[in-house]
Structures are given as C-alpha cells and as structure tokens.
Short mmCIF file of C-alpha atoms in Angstrom, two decimals:
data_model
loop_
_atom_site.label_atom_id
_atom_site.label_comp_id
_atom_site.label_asym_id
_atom_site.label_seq_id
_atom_site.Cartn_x
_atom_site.Cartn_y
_atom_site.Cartn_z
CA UNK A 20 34.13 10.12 19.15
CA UNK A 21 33.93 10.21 15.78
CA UNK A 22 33.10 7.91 12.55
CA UNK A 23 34.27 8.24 8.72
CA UNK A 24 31.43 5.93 6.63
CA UNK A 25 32.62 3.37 4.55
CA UNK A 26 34.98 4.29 0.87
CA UNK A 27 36.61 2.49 -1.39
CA UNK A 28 40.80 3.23 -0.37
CA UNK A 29 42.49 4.91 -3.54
CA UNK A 30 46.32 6.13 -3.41
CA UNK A 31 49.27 6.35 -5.98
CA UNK A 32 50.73 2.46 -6.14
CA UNK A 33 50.13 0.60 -9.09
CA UNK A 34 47.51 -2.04 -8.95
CA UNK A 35 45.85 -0.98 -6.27
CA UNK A 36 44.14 -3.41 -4.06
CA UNK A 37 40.24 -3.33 -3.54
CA UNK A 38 39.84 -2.47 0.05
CA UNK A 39 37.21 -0.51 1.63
CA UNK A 40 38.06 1.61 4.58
CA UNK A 41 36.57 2.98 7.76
CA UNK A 42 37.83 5.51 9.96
CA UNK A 43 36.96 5.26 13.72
CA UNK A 44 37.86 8.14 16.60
CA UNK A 45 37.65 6.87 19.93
CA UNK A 46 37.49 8.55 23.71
CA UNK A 47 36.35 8.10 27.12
CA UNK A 48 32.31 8.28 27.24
CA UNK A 49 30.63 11.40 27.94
CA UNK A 50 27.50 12.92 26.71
CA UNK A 51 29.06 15.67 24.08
CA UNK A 52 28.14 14.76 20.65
CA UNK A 53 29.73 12.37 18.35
CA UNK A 54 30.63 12.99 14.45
CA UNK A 55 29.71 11.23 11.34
CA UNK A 56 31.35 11.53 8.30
CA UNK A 57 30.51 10.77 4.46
CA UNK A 58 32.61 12.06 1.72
CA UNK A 59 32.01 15.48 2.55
CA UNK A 60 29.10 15.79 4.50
CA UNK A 61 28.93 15.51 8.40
CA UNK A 62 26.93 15.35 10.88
CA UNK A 63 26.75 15.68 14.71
CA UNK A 64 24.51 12.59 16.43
CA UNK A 65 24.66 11.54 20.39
CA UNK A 66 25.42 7.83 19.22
CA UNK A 67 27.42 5.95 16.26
CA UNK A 68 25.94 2.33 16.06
CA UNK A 69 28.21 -0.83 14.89
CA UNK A 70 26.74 0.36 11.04
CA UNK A 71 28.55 3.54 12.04
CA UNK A 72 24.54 4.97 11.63
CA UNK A 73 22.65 8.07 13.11
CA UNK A 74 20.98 4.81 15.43
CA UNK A 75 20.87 2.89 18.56
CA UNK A 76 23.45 0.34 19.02
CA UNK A 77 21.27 -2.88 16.64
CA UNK A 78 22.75 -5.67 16.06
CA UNK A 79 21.78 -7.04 12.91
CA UNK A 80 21.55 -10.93 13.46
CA UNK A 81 21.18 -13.91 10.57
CA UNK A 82 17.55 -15.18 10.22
CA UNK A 83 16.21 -18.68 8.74
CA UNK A 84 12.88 -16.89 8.00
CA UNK A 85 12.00 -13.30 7.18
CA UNK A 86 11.11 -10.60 9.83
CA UNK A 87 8.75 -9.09 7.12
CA UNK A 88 5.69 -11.09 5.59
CA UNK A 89 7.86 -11.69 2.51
CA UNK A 90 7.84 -15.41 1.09
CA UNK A 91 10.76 -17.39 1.85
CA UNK A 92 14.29 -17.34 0.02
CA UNK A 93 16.37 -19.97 -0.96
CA UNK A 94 19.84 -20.92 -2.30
CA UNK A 95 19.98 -22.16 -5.63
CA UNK A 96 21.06 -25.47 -6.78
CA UNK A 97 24.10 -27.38 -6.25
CA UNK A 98 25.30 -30.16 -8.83
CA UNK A 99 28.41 -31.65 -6.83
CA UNK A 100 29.66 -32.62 -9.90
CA UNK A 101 32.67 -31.56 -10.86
CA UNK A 102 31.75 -30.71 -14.10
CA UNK A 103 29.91 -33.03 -15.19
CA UNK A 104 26.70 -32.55 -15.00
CA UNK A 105 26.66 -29.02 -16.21
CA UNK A 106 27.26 -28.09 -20.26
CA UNK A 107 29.12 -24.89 -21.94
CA UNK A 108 26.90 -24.05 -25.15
CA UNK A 109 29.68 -26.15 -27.45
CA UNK A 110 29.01 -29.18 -25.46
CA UNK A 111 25.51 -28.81 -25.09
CA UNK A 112 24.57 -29.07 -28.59
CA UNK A 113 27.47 -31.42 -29.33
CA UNK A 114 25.60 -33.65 -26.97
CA UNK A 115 22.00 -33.17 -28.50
CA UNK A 116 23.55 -33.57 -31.77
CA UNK A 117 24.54 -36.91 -31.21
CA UNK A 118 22.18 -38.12 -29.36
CA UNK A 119 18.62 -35.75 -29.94
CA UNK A 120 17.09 -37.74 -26.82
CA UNK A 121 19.18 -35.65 -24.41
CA UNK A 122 17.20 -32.65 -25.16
CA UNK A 123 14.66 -33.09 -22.83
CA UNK A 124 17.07 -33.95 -19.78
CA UNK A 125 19.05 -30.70 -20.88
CA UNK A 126 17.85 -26.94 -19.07
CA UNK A 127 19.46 -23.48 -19.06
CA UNK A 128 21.89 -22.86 -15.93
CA UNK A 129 21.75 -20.07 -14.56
CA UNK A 130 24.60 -18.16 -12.20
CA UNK A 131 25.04 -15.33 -11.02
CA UNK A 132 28.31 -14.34 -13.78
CA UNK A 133 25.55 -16.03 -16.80
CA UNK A 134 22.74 -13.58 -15.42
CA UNK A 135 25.21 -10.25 -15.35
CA UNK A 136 27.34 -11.82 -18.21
CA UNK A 137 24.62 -12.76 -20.45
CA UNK A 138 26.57 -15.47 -20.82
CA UNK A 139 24.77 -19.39 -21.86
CA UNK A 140 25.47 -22.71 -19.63
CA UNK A 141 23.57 -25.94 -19.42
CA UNK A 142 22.71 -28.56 -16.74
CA UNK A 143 21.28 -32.13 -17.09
CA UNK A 144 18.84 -32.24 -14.96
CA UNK A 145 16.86 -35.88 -14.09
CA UNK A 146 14.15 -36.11 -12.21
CA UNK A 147 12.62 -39.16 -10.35
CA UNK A 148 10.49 -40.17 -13.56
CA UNK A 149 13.38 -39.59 -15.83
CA UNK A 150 16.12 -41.45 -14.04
CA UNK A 151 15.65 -44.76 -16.20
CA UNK A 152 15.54 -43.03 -19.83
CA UNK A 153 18.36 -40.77 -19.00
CA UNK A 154 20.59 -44.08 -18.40
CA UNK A 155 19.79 -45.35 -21.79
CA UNK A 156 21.87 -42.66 -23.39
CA UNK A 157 25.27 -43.85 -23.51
CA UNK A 158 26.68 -40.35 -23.19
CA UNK A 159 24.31 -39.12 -20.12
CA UNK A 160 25.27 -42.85 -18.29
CA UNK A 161 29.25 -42.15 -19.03
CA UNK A 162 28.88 -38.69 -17.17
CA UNK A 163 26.58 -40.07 -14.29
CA UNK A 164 29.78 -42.44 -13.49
CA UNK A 165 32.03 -39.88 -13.53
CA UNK A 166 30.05 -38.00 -11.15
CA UNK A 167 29.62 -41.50 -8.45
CA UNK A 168 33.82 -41.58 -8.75
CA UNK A 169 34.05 -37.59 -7.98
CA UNK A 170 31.42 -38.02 -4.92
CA UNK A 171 33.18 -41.03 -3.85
CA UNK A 172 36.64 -39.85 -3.63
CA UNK A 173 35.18 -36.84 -1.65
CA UNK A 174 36.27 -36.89 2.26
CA UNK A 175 32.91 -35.73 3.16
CA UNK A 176 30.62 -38.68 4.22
CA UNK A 177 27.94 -36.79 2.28
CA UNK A 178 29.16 -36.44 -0.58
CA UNK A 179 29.88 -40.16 -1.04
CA UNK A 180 26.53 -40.95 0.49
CA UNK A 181 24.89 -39.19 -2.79
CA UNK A 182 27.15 -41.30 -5.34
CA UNK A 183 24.55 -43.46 -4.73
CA UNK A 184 22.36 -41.01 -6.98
CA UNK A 185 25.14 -39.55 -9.13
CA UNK A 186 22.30 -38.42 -11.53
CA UNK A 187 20.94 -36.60 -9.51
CA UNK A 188 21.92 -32.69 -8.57
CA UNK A 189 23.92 -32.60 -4.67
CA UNK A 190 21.44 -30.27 -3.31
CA UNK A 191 18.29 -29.75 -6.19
CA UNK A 192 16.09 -27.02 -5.02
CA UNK A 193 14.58 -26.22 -8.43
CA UNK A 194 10.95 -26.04 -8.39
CA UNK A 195 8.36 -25.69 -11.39
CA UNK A 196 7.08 -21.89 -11.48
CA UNK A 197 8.48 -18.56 -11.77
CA UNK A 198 10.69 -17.26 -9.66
CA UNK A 199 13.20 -14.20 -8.73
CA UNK A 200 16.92 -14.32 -8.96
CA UNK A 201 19.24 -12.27 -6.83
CA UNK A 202 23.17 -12.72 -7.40
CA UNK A 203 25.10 -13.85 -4.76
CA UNK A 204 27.87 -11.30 -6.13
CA UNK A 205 27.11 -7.75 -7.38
CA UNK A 206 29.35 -4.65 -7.95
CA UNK A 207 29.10 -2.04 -5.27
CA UNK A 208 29.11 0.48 -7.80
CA UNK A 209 26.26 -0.31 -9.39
CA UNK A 210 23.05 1.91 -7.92
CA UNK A 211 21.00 -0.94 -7.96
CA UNK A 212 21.78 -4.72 -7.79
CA UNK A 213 20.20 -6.33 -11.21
CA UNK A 214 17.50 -8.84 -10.37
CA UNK A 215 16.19 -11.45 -12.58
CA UNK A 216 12.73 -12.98 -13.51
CA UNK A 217 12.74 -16.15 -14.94
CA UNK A 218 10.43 -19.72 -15.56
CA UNK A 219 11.33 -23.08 -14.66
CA UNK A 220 13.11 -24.17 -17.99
CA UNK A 221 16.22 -22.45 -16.13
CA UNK A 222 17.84 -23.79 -13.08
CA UNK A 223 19.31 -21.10 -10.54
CA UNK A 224 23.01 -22.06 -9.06
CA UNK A 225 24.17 -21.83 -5.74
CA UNK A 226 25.69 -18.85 -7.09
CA UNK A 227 22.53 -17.37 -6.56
CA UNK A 228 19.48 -16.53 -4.28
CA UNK A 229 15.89 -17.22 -5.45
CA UNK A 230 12.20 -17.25 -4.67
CA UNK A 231 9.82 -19.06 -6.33
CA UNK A 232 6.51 -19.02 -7.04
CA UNK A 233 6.96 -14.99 -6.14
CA UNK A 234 4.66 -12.00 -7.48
CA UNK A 235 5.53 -9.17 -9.33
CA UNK A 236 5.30 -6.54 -6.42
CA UNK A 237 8.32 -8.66 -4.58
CA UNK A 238 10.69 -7.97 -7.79
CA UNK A 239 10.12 -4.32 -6.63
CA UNK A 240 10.92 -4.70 -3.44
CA UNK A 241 14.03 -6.61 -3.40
CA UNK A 242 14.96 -3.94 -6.65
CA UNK A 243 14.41 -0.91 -4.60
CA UNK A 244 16.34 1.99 -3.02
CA UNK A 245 15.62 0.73 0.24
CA UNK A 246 16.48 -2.66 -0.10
CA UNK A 247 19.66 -1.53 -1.38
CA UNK A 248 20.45 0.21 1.14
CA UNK A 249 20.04 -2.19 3.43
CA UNK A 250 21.82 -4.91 1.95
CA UNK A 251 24.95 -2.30 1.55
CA UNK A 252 24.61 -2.28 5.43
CA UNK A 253 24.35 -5.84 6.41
CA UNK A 254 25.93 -8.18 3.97
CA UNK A 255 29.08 -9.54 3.68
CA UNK A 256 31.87 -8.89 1.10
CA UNK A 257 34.31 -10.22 -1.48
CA UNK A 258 36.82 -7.73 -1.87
CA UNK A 259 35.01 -4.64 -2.21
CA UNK A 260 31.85 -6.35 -4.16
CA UNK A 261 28.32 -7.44 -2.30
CA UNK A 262 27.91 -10.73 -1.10
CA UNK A 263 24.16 -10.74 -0.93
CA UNK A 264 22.46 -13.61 1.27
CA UNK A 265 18.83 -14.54 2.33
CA UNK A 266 19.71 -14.89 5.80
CA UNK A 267 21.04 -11.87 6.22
CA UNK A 268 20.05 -9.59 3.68
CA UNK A 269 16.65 -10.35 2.83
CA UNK A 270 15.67 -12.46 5.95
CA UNK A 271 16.34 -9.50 8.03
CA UNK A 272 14.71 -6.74 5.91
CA UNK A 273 12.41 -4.60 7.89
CA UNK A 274 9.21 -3.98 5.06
CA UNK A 275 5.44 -3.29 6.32
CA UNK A 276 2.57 -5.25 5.59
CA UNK A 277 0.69 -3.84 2.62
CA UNK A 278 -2.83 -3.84 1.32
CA UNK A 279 -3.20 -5.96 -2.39
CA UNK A 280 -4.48 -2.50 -3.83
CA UNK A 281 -0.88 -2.20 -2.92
CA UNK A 282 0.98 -4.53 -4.05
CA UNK A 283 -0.72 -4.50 -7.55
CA UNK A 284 0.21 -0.91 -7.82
CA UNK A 285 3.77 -1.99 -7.23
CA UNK A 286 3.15 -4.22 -10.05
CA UNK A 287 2.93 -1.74 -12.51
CA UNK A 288 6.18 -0.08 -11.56
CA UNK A 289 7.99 -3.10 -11.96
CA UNK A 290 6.66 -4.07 -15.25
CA UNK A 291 7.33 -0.73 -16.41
CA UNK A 292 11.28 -2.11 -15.62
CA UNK A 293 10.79 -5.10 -17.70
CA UNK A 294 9.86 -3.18 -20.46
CA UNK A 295 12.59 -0.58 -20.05
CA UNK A 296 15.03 -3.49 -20.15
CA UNK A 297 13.48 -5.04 -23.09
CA UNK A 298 14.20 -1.93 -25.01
CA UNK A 299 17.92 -2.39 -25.21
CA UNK A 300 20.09 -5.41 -26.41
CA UNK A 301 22.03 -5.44 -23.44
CA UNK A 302 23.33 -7.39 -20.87
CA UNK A 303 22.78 -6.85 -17.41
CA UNK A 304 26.22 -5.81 -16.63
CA UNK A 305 25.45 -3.25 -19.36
CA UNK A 306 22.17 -2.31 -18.35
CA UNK A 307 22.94 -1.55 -14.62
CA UNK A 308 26.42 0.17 -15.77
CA UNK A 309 25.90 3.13 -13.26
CA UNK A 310 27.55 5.69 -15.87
CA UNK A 311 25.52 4.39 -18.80
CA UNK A 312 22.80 3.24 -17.33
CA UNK A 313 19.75 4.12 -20.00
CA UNK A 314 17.46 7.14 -18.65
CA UNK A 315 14.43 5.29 -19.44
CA UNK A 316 15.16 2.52 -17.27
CA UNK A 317 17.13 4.81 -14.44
CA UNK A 318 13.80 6.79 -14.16
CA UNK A 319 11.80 3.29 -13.64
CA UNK A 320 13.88 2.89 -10.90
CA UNK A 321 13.39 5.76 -9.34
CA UNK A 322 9.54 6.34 -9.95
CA UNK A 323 9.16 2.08 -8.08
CA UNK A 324 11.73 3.46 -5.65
CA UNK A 325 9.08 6.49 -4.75
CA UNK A 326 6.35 4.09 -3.93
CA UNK A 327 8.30 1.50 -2.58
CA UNK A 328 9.33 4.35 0.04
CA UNK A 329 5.59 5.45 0.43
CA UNK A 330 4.49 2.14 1.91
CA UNK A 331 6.78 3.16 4.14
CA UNK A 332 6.03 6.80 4.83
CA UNK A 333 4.65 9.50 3.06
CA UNK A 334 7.55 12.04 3.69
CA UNK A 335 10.48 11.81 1.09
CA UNK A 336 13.36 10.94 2.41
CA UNK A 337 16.45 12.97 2.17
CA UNK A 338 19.03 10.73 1.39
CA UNK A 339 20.46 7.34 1.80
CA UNK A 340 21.76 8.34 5.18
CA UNK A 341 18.03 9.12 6.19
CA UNK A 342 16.39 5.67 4.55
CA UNK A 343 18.94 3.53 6.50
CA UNK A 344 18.38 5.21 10.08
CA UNK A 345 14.82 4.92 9.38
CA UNK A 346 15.62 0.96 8.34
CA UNK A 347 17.34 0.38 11.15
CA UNK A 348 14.62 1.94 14.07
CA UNK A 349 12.07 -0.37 12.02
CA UNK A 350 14.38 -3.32 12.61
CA UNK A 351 14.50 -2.83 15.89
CA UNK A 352 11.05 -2.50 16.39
CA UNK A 353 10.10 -5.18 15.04
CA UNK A 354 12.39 -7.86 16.17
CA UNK A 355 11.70 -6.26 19.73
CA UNK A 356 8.24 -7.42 19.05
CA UNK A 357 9.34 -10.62 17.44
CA UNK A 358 11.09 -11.72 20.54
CA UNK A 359 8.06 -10.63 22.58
CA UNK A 360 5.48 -12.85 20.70
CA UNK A 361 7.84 -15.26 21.25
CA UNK A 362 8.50 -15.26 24.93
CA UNK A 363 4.92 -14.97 24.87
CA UNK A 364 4.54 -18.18 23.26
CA UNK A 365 6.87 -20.21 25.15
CA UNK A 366 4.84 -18.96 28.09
CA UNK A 367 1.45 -19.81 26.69
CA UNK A 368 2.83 -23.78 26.08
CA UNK A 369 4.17 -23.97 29.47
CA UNK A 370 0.66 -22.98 31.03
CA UNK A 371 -1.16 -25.04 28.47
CA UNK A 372 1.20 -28.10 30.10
CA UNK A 373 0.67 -27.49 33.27
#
C-alpha cells in the first residue's frame, strides 16, 4: 500500500545502534495507487518494486561480467598470511635497515581503511623470478616459514595446499599498470564514495575492488552521481555503511555505449578531480567529509556528474529518486536483451549441431 524509503533509525537511548529502517504498508491488491515516502516528500505511483522504487518489480541479480561494455573488475589481493607477509611502516624500514636487499621485494599495501585513512602498510611481494633471492635474506626466509606453519594448520585443504608456496600471496591478482580502486567499505554519508588511482608499485587488498589497466573516463563513471546511486540501491551493508562489490554493484550497472569523442571528454572532468584533490593536504576521509567537503572539488563532482548524466539523456534529472527509476528501466532493458541474445545463442549451437 504504501512504502517509507530507507533512513538511518535515531531515538533518545544512549549509544544508539546503526540500523537503517524501512517502513512497509501492506493490503489486498487492487488498482488504487500506492505511496512512496522520503523524508518529507511523497509520491503516488501504481507499483513499489523490491528497491521500494517508482519501477517494475526488477530483480537485481549478481553478475561475473558487466551488463555494460565496462572492463572487468576484480578483488584485490589476498596474502593468507597471518601477518606475515604484510609490514606496518616501523617494521618496514626496520627490515630494509637491516637488510637493504629487501627493498626491492617490499611494495605499498593498499586497503580500503589505508586509502580513506591515509594511513601507510607494506607487503612483500615475490614473484616467480624473485623467489630464489628473496630466500637468501635470512629475515624474508624466517617469515616465509611462518607463513607454511599458518597455511598448514589451516582446516581448509587449500590453504595447506599453498604452504607449499608460502612466499607467495594466497590469491595474487596484482598486475603491472594502472589501475582504479574502489573500497569495499564506504560511509553512507558521504555524497560520493572516494575512488582511487594508483600504479603498480602498490598492491590493492581484498579489502578492495580494482580494475586495471582502466582509462581515465572509467574513474568518472564509477565516481559519478549515477553510479552512486545505484550502488546505494543494490549493495550490501555493514551496519549502516556500503559494502560495495563488482558483482553486484558494478557488474550490474546499466551505462550506454559511448563514442571516444566521449569518453575523452569525460577525461577532462575527471582530471579536473585529481587536481582539485591535489590542492589540499588531506586525506580522503577528509576530502569526501560531506560537511567539509572543499567547493572546488564538490563542484568537480558535480560538473563530471552533468556529463556523466548526458550520455545518458539530455534532460536533467530531478533528483536522485528520478536517476534511479531511470537506472532501473535501463536495467531491465538491457538484461531483457541480454537473456535474448542468449537464448538466441544456445539456439544457433543447437542448429549448427544438428
């Protein structure tokens, strides 16, 4: 019958607990209309969806590969480790200063609390060609067997499987190149979520989701308005904060195909974010504060948002209400065709065995 949109729950106990609340009317089916609700606004609609949206009843489902042509997103790197293959700053140059040959196994770590934080960690990080002057250094060697007892007292078969290669990172997904970083965590306060553009001398965690080898026109993308919205819609939680994930986040992101005039337009926008950022000594967490948030870089935002929108549509759009029904009749659309090219497919193989 009627729908309250998502808020954060407030009342007059101390401590209060971070819980986000909907409120849900419900009646026997008939074709009166139906009531949204958002702080103070509402709004009469003939259907509420499962995203308690202005839509048809979607389903937003997890994807391995993006709907969109967008290049592919990954999880960061795993060590499996238990400490001890990754380095606070004091032990990192402790190491090197003992022993200055670790420098060149050593690279930045990067989570998703360093990249907010502006905090500094370490990794080692051994490759195949490195694996045999890495175990010359006494101190590298002594973690490497701490790491083969961790993996084999694990219960997962696994796990002790890869003690065999205790040098090596559990799951190592770093390539060379740059690449995007997306948090796995973010504030749901924050207007946008703070994305991060970095070379190969860092390694991303699993904390974190990345692309690699991307262009600058993606960074705008992933930073804009719309994407934002969507990911509010679709991904999970932990306590009231966004739990961002490629399979359903980005994976599922409905975004058109653009021309490169395009996309090197949207380059420009998102450089002019870089050097808004690099204007201020701040962190991230700083930077993306929502109540101090500087103009300069709050008005980059909104001038990429503004032609990230226009590759959708020429005609502004009124709010985020209005962006995320418009998201949501694109999904649909185009996983409707998705499925049809591939029934189409399937059918096309089975004539071509026959």
């Amino acid at each position: 019958d009627f729908a309250h949109q998502s808020f954060k729950w407030t009342n007059n106990a101390k401590g209060n607990a971070g819980v986000a609340v909907v409120i849900i009317g419900i009646r026997n089916l008939d074709n009166s209309d139906k009531f949204l609700y958002n702080k103070n606004l509402k709004q009469s609609v003939k259907n509420i969806s499962p995203y308690l949206t202005n839509t048809s009843n979607v389903y937003v489902s997890s994807r391995t590969k993006p709907l969109s042509s967008l290049p592919p997103m990954i999880k960061g790197s795993s060590p499996g480790d238990n400490g001890n293959l990754l380095l606070d700053q004091e032990e990192k140059d402790k190491l090197i200063s003992q022993n200055p040959n670790a420098q060149k196994f050593i690279k930045k770590y990067i989570g998703a609390s360093e990249f907010i934080k502006g905090t500094n960690r370490y990794c080692i990080h051994i490759t195949e060609e490195t694996v045999k002057e890495a175990y010359k250094i006494k101190a590298l060697d002594e973690r490497f067997e701490k790491v083969e007892i961790f993996r084999l007292n694990s219960k997962k078969l696994a796990t002790q499987k890869k003690a065999e290669n205790p040098h090596f990172f559990d799951e190592d997904k770093h390539q060379t190149g740059e690449f995007i970083l997306i948090p796995q965590t973010s504030s749901e306060l924050r207007t946008y979520i703070p994305i991060g553009f970095y070379d190969d001398s860092y390694v991303p965690s699993n904390g974190t989701r990345v692309v690699y080898n991307a262009k600058p026109w993606l960074f705008g993308v992933v930073s804009s308005k719309m994407h934002m919205v969507w990911t509010h819609a679709t991904s999970g939680r932990l306590e009231t904060r966004i739990q961002y994930t490629n399979t359903l986040c980005y994976n599922t992101f409905p975004f058109p195909a653009i021309t490169t005039k395009q996309k090197e337009n949207l380059n420009l926008y998102v450089f002019a974010i870089l050097d808004e950022r690099a204007k201020h000594n701040k962190t991230m967490a700083q930077l993306y504060n929502p109540t101090t948030m500087p103009k300069g870089l709050l008005k980059a935002h909104q001038e990429l948002d503004t032609a990230i929108e226009q590759c959708y549509r020429l005609q502004p759009f009124k709010n985020d209400t209005d962006r995320l029904e418009y998201l949501f009749k694109q999904y649909e659309e185009m996983t409707n065709k998705d499925t049809l090219f591939a029934k189409q497919k399937k059918t096309r193989k089975k004539k071509a065995k026959l």
